[in-house]
Amino acid sequence: VSARAELRDRVEAAVADRPMIEAVHLATLRKVEQRRAGMSVLRDVEALRALAAQVKQHTLEQLPHYLEEFVLRAEARGARVHLARDAAAARRLIVRIARDNGATLAVKAKSMATEEVHLNAALSAAGLPVVETDLGEFIVQLDRDRPSHIVTPIIHKDRRQVAAALARELGCAYTEDPAELTRIARAHLRDVFRRCDLGITGANFAIAETGTLVVCTNEGNARMTTTRPAVQVTLVGIEKLIPRLIDLPVFLKLLARSSTGQPMTIYTNLITGPRGPDDPDGPDELHIVLLDAGRSDLLGGALEEVLRCIRCGACLNACPAYRNLGGHAYRSVYPGPIGALVTPLLSPGRGRELARLSSLCGACEAACPVKIDIPKLLVELRARTLDTQGVSKRLGMMAWRWVMGSPRLYAAAQQVLRMLNSARIGPWLGARFGALRAWTECRDLPPVPRQSFRQWWRETGQPPSRG
Ligand code: SF4
């Protein structure tokens, strides 16, 4: 079964799941409205977005320099910095750190980078249990499900499903009261925090000037994860660097507003090095794993700007395709418009077909706080797919270019179309032949006018009247 046929099956299954689509639809529309309200209080949103894009772009253009500076500063503050060339290297490194420290129970704050490298599975296989501490991720873990949104992992679930998961897995009384459900999860996680000895996080930003990690959450679980266990590991993509501490407010102003409309996340943790002699809390050891995994291959190329992404999720909420499918149809750690880009770019050989899950309407670009031109990049990715897949499509596009490049051939093609149209042969052909059937099934061929503009011009020798 081809990847595109599989995608089609997943799309059909998603569209048929009405309760899930309704939950996703409601939640994303609410987030779009919250984002609009949150942004409306800023004095000059466009200038702020342009500045954020500029800072990120500048960092990417000077990435080796800022990486070197970050490593130097972080190590000067006592952190141990490691570079993981790919996902397998990141898994190996973190498993080794856990083993070297005799870890028996790990807690993890929500992190897309750890999802990307499938860290939980690697740690479990090495005999180390990992407990997700973000509430949404915790429910996903209890339910043996997969996250479907990069900020709101259980956007596809309603409160009945959450209640059922907690009652079944934790043995508590069934309740659908959100406050009570949160209290139950909190009590369970408190006990886990008491017993854990390894904390794992991602980072929203890494500041080169100071060697600081910035971790933004709304639940305080990252603060517990970075203060309670004796050893902390932070896995962070190399594109998360920003040059200076003074650049951070630009992103803090945009990140939460783009995600949920909040002025800022409730908890914004700045972590520079492990616990010092006078610090009341914090880890004794801080390991920072810088993840490349395909990122440096994008530098300087046509798709480089995808690395500006700050994973706010606004493009998912704005995207009509995501809203009507949910995240599981993408079958990727990163769903939605940004997922359609980063999945094939960071995991070669996977998800190339996802670039087609977009109408290219531009809503994603309009919502993006770092002004990534997602439709342009999707078109570029589609063109690359065309270069390497589907001989018939490539031949079709060559023929199209040939016809469109020659006035004679163009006129001849119009004649042929007119004949097909009047004889109603087009639908007959389309209904019978594979590739044409796939094309005509969901598209109408508009009727071709009896007379072309060229014929009319030749006959009358004058421009059409404007009246
Ligand atoms: S592409 Fe832009 S809107 Fe989408 S998650 Fe990244 S930063 Fe947010």
Coordinates of N, CA and C in Angstrom, one line a residue, residues 136-257:
G136 N -1.7 16.4 30.3 CA -2.2 15.9 29.1 C -1.3 14.7 28.7
E137 N 0.0 14.8 28.8 CA 0.9 13.7 28.5 C 0.7 12.5 29.4
F138 N 0.4 12.8 30.7 CA 0.2 11.8 31.7 C -1.1 10.9 31.3
I139 N -2.1 11.6 30.8 CA -3.3 10.9 30.4 C -3.0 10.1 29.1
V140 N -2.3 10.7 28.2 CA -1.9 9.9 27.0 C -1.1 8.6 27.4
Q141 N -0.2 8.8 28.4 CA 0.6 7.6 28.8 C -0.3 6.6 29.5
L142 N -1.2 7.0 30.3 CA -2.1 6.1 31.0 C -3.0 5.3 30.0
D143 N -3.4 6.1 29.0 CA -4.3 5.5 28.0 C -3.6 4.8 26.9
R144 N -2.3 4.7 26.9 CA -1.5 4.1 25.9 C -1.9 4.7 24.5
D145 N -2.1 6.0 24.5 CA -2.5 6.7 23.3 C -1.3 7.5 22.8
R146 N -1.5 8.3 21.8 CA -0.5 9.2 21.3 C -1.0 10.6 21.3
P147 N -0.1 11.6 21.6 CA -0.5 13.0 21.6 C -1.0 13.4 20.2
S148 N -1.9 14.3 20.1 CA -2.4 14.7 18.8 C -2.2 16.2 18.5
H149 N -1.5 16.9 19.4 CA -1.3 18.3 19.2 C 0.0 18.7 19.9
I150 N 0.8 19.6 19.4 CA 2.1 19.8 20.0 C 2.1 20.6 21.3
V151 N 1.0 21.3 21.6 CA 0.8 22.0 22.9 C -0.2 21.3 23.8
T152 N -1.3 20.8 23.2 CA -2.4 20.3 23.9 C -2.5 18.8 23.5
P153 N -1.8 17.9 24.1 CA -1.7 16.5 23.6 C -3.0 15.8 23.6
I154 N -4.0 16.1 24.5 CA -5.2 15.4 24.5 C -6.4 16.2 23.9
I155 N -6.1 17.0 23.0 CA -7.1 17.9 22.4 C -8.2 17.0 21.8
H156 N -7.9 15.7 21.5 CA -8.9 14.9 20.8 C -9.7 14.1 21.8
K157 N -9.5 14.3 23.1 CA -10.3 13.6 24.1 C -11.3 14.5 24.8
D158 N -12.4 13.9 25.2 CA -13.3 14.7 26.1 C -13.2 14.2 27.5
R159 N -13.9 14.9 28.4 CA -13.6 14.6 29.9 C -14.1 13.2 30.3
R160 N -15.0 12.6 29.5 CA -15.4 11.3 29.9 C -14.3 10.3 29.7
Q161 N -13.5 10.5 28.6 CA -12.4 9.6 28.3 C -11.3 9.8 29.3
V162 N -11.1 11.1 29.7 CA -10.0 11.3 30.8 C -10.5 10.7 32.1
A163 N -11.7 10.8 32.4 CA -12.2 10.2 33.7 C -12.1 8.7 33.6
A164 N -12.4 8.1 32.5 CA -12.3 6.6 32.4 C -10.9 6.2 32.5
A165 N -10.0 6.9 31.9 CA -8.5 6.5 32.0 C -8.0 6.6 33.5
L166 N -8.4 7.6 34.2 CA -7.9 7.8 35.6 C -8.5 6.7 36.5
A167 N -9.8 6.5 36.3 CA -10.5 5.5 37.1 C -9.9 4.1 36.9
R168 N -9.7 3.8 35.6 CA -9.2 2.4 35.2 C -7.8 2.2 35.7
E169 N -6.9 3.2 35.5 CA -5.5 3.0 35.7 C -5.0 3.3 37.1
L170 N -5.7 4.3 37.8 CA -5.3 4.7 39.1 C -6.2 4.1 40.2
G171 N -7.3 3.5 39.8 CA -8.3 2.8 40.7 C -9.0 3.8 41.6
C172 N -9.2 5.1 41.1 CA -9.9 6.1 41.9 C -11.4 6.0 41.5
A173 N -12.3 6.7 42.2 CA -13.7 6.8 41.9 C -13.9 7.6 40.6
Y174 N -14.9 7.1 39.8 CA -15.1 7.8 38.5 C -15.7 9.2 38.8
T175 N -15.1 10.2 38.2 CA -15.7 11.5 38.3 C -15.4 12.3 37.0
E176 N -16.3 13.1 36.6 CA -16.1 13.9 35.4 C -15.8 15.4 35.7
D177 N -15.7 15.6 37.0 CA -15.4 17.0 37.5 C -13.9 17.4 37.2
P178 N -13.7 18.4 36.3 CA -12.3 18.7 35.9 C -11.4 19.0 37.1
A179 N -11.9 19.7 38.1 CA -11.1 20.1 39.3 C -10.7 18.8 40.1
E180 N -11.7 17.9 40.2 CA -11.4 16.7 40.9 C -10.4 15.8 40.2
L181 N -10.6 15.7 38.8 CA -9.7 14.9 38.0 C -8.3 15.4 38.1
T182 N -8.1 16.7 38.1 CA -6.8 17.3 38.3 C -6.2 17.0 39.6
R183 N -7.1 17.1 40.7 CA -6.6 16.8 42.0 C -6.1 15.3 42.1
I184 N -6.8 14.4 41.5 CA -6.4 13.0 41.6 C -5.0 12.8 40.9
A185 N -4.9 13.4 39.7 CA -3.6 13.3 39.0 C -2.5 13.9 39.7
R186 N -2.8 15.1 40.3 CA -1.8 15.8 41.1 C -1.3 15.0 42.3
A187 N -2.2 14.4 43.0 CA -1.8 13.6 44.2 C -1.0 12.4 43.7
H188 N -1.4 11.8 42.6 CA -0.6 10.6 42.1 C 0.9 11.1 41.8
L189 N 0.9 12.2 41.0 CA 2.2 12.7 40.6 C 3.1 13.2 41.7
R190 N 2.5 13.7 42.8 CA 3.3 14.2 43.9 C 4.1 13.0 44.5
D191 N 3.4 11.9 44.6 CA 4.1 10.7 45.1 C 5.3 10.3 44.2
V192 N 5.0 10.3 42.9 CA 6.1 10.0 41.9 C 7.2 10.9 42.1
F193 N 6.9 12.2 42.2 CA 8.0 13.2 42.4 C 8.8 12.9 43.6
R194 N 8.2 12.5 44.7 CA 8.9 12.1 45.9 C 9.9 11.0 45.7
R195 N 9.6 10.1 44.8 CA 10.4 8.9 44.6 C 11.4 9.0 43.5
C196 N 11.3 9.9 42.6 CA 12.1 9.9 41.3 C 13.6 10.3 41.6
D197 N 14.5 9.9 40.7 CA 15.8 10.3 40.9 C 16.4 10.8 39.5
L198 N 15.6 10.9 38.5 CA 16.1 11.5 37.2 C 15.0 12.4 36.7
G199 N 15.3 13.6 36.3 CA 14.4 14.5 35.7 C 14.7 14.8 34.2
I200 N 13.7 14.7 33.3 CA 14.0 14.9 31.9 C 13.1 16.0 31.4
T201 N 13.7 17.0 30.7 CA 12.9 18.0 30.1 C 13.4 18.3 28.7
G202 N 12.6 19.1 28.0 CA 13.1 19.8 26.8 C 13.4 21.2 27.2
A203 N 13.5 22.1 26.2 CA 13.7 23.5 26.5 C 13.0 24.3 25.4
N204 N 12.4 25.4 25.7 CA 11.8 26.2 24.7 C 12.8 27.1 24.0
F205 N 13.8 27.5 24.8 CA 14.9 28.3 24.3 C 16.2 28.0 25.0
A206 N 17.3 28.2 24.4 CA 18.6 28.1 25.0 C 19.4 29.3 24.7
I207 N 19.9 30.0 25.7 CA 20.5 31.4 25.5 C 22.0 31.2 25.5
A208 N 22.5 31.6 24.3 CA 24.0 31.4 24.1 C 24.8 32.3 25.0
E209 N 24.4 33.5 25.2 CA 25.2 34.4 26.0 C 25.4 34.0 27.5
T210 N 24.5 33.2 28.0 CA 24.6 32.9 29.4 C 24.6 31.3 29.7
G211 N 24.4 30.6 28.6 CA 24.3 29.1 28.8 C 23.0 28.7 29.5
T212 N 22.0 29.5 29.4 CA 20.7 29.3 30.2 C 19.7 28.5 29.3
L213 N 19.0 27.6 30.0 CA 17.9 26.9 29.4 C 16.6 27.5 29.9
V214 N 15.6 27.7 28.9 CA 14.3 28.3 29.3 C 13.3 27.3 29.1
V215 N 12.5 26.9 30.2 CA 11.5 25.9 30.1 C 10.1 26.6 30.5
C216 N 9.2 26.6 29.6 CA 7.9 27.3 29.8 C 6.8 26.2 30.0
T217 N 6.1 26.3 31.1 CA 4.9 25.4 31.3 C 3.8 26.2 32.0
N218 N 2.6 25.5 32.0 CA 1.5 26.1 32.7 C 1.2 25.4 34.0
E219 N 1.8 24.2 34.2 CA 1.4 23.4 35.3 C 2.4 23.3 36.5
G220 N 3.6 23.8 36.3 CA 4.6 23.7 37.4 C 5.3 22.4 37.4
N221 N 4.9 21.5 36.5 CA 5.6 20.2 36.6 C 7.0 20.2 36.1
A222 N 7.4 21.1 35.2 CA 8.8 21.3 34.8 C 9.6 21.8 36.0
R223 N 9.0 22.6 36.8 CA 9.8 23.1 38.0 C 10.1 22.0 38.9
M224 N 9.1 21.2 39.1 CA 9.3 20.0 40.0 C 10.4 19.1 39.4
T225 N 10.2 18.9 38.1 CA 11.2 18.0 37.4 C 12.6 18.5 37.4
T226 N 12.8 19.8 37.5 CA 14.1 20.3 37.4 C 14.7 20.7 38.8
T227 N 13.9 20.5 39.8 CA 14.4 20.8 41.2 C 14.4 19.6 42.1
R228 N 13.5 18.6 41.9 CA 13.4 17.5 42.8 C 14.5 16.4 42.6
P229 N 14.6 15.9 41.4 CA 15.6 14.8 41.2 C 17.1 15.3 41.3
A230 N 18.0 14.4 41.6 CA 19.4 14.8 41.8 C 20.0 15.0 40.4
V231 N 19.5 14.4 39.4 CA 20.1 14.5 38.0 C 19.1 15.0 37.1
Q232 N 19.5 16.0 36.3 CA 18.5 16.5 35.2 C 19.2 16.3 33.9
V233 N 18.3 15.9 32.9 CA 18.8 15.8 31.5 C 17.8 16.7 30.7
T234 N 18.4 17.6 29.9 CA 17.5 18.4 29.0 C 17.9 18.1 27.6
L235 N 17.0 17.7 26.8 CA 17.2 17.4 25.4 C 16.7 18.6 24.6
V236 N 17.5 19.2 23.9 CA 17.1 20.5 23.2 C 17.6 20.5 21.8
G237 N 16.7 20.8 20.8 CA 17.2 20.9 19.4 C 18.1 22.1 19.2
I238 N 19.1 22.0 18.3 CA 20.1 23.1 18.2 C 19.4 24.3 17.7
E239 N 18.2 24.2 17.1 CA 17.6 25.4 16.5 C 16.9 26.2 17.6
K240 N 16.9 25.8 18.9 CA 16.3 26.5 19.9 C 17.1 27.6 20.5
L241 N 18.3 27.8 20.0 CA 19.2 28.8 20.5 C 18.7 30.2 20.2
I242 N 18.9 31.1 21.1 CA 18.8 32.5 20.8 C 20.0 33.2 21.3
P243 N 20.4 34.3 20.8 CA 21.8 34.9 21.1 C 21.9 35.4 22.6
R244 N 20.9 36.3 23.0 CA 21.2 37.0 24.3 C 20.0 36.9 25.2
L245 N 20.2 37.2 26.5 CA 19.1 37.2 27.4 C 18.1 38.2 27.1
I246 N 18.6 39.3 26.5 CA 17.7 40.5 26.2 C 16.7 40.1 25.0
D247 N 17.1 39.0 24.3 CA 16.2 38.6 23.2 C 15.0 37.8 23.7
L248 N 15.1 37.3 24.9 CA 14.1 36.4 25.4 C 12.7 37.0 25.5
P249 N 12.6 38.2 26.1 CA 11.2 38.8 26.2 C 10.4 38.8 24.9
V250 N 11.1 39.0 23.8 CA 10.5 39.1 22.5 C 9.7 37.8 22.3
F251 N 10.3 36.7 22.6 CA 9.7 35.4 22.4 C 8.7 35.0 23.5
L252 N 9.0 35.5 24.7 CA 8.0 35.2 25.8 C 6.7 35.9 25.5
K253 N 6.8 37.1 24.9 CA 5.6 37.9 24.6 C 4.7 37.1 23.6
L254 N 5.4 36.4 22.7 CA 4.7 35.8 21.6 C 4.3 34.3 21.8
L255 N 5.1 33.6 22.6 CA 4.9 32.2 22.7 C 3.6 31.8 23.3
A256 N 3.3 32.3 24.5 CA 2.0 31.9 25.2 C 0.8 32.5 24.5
R257 N 1.0 33.8 24.0 CA -0.1 34.4 23.3 C -0.5 33.6 22.0

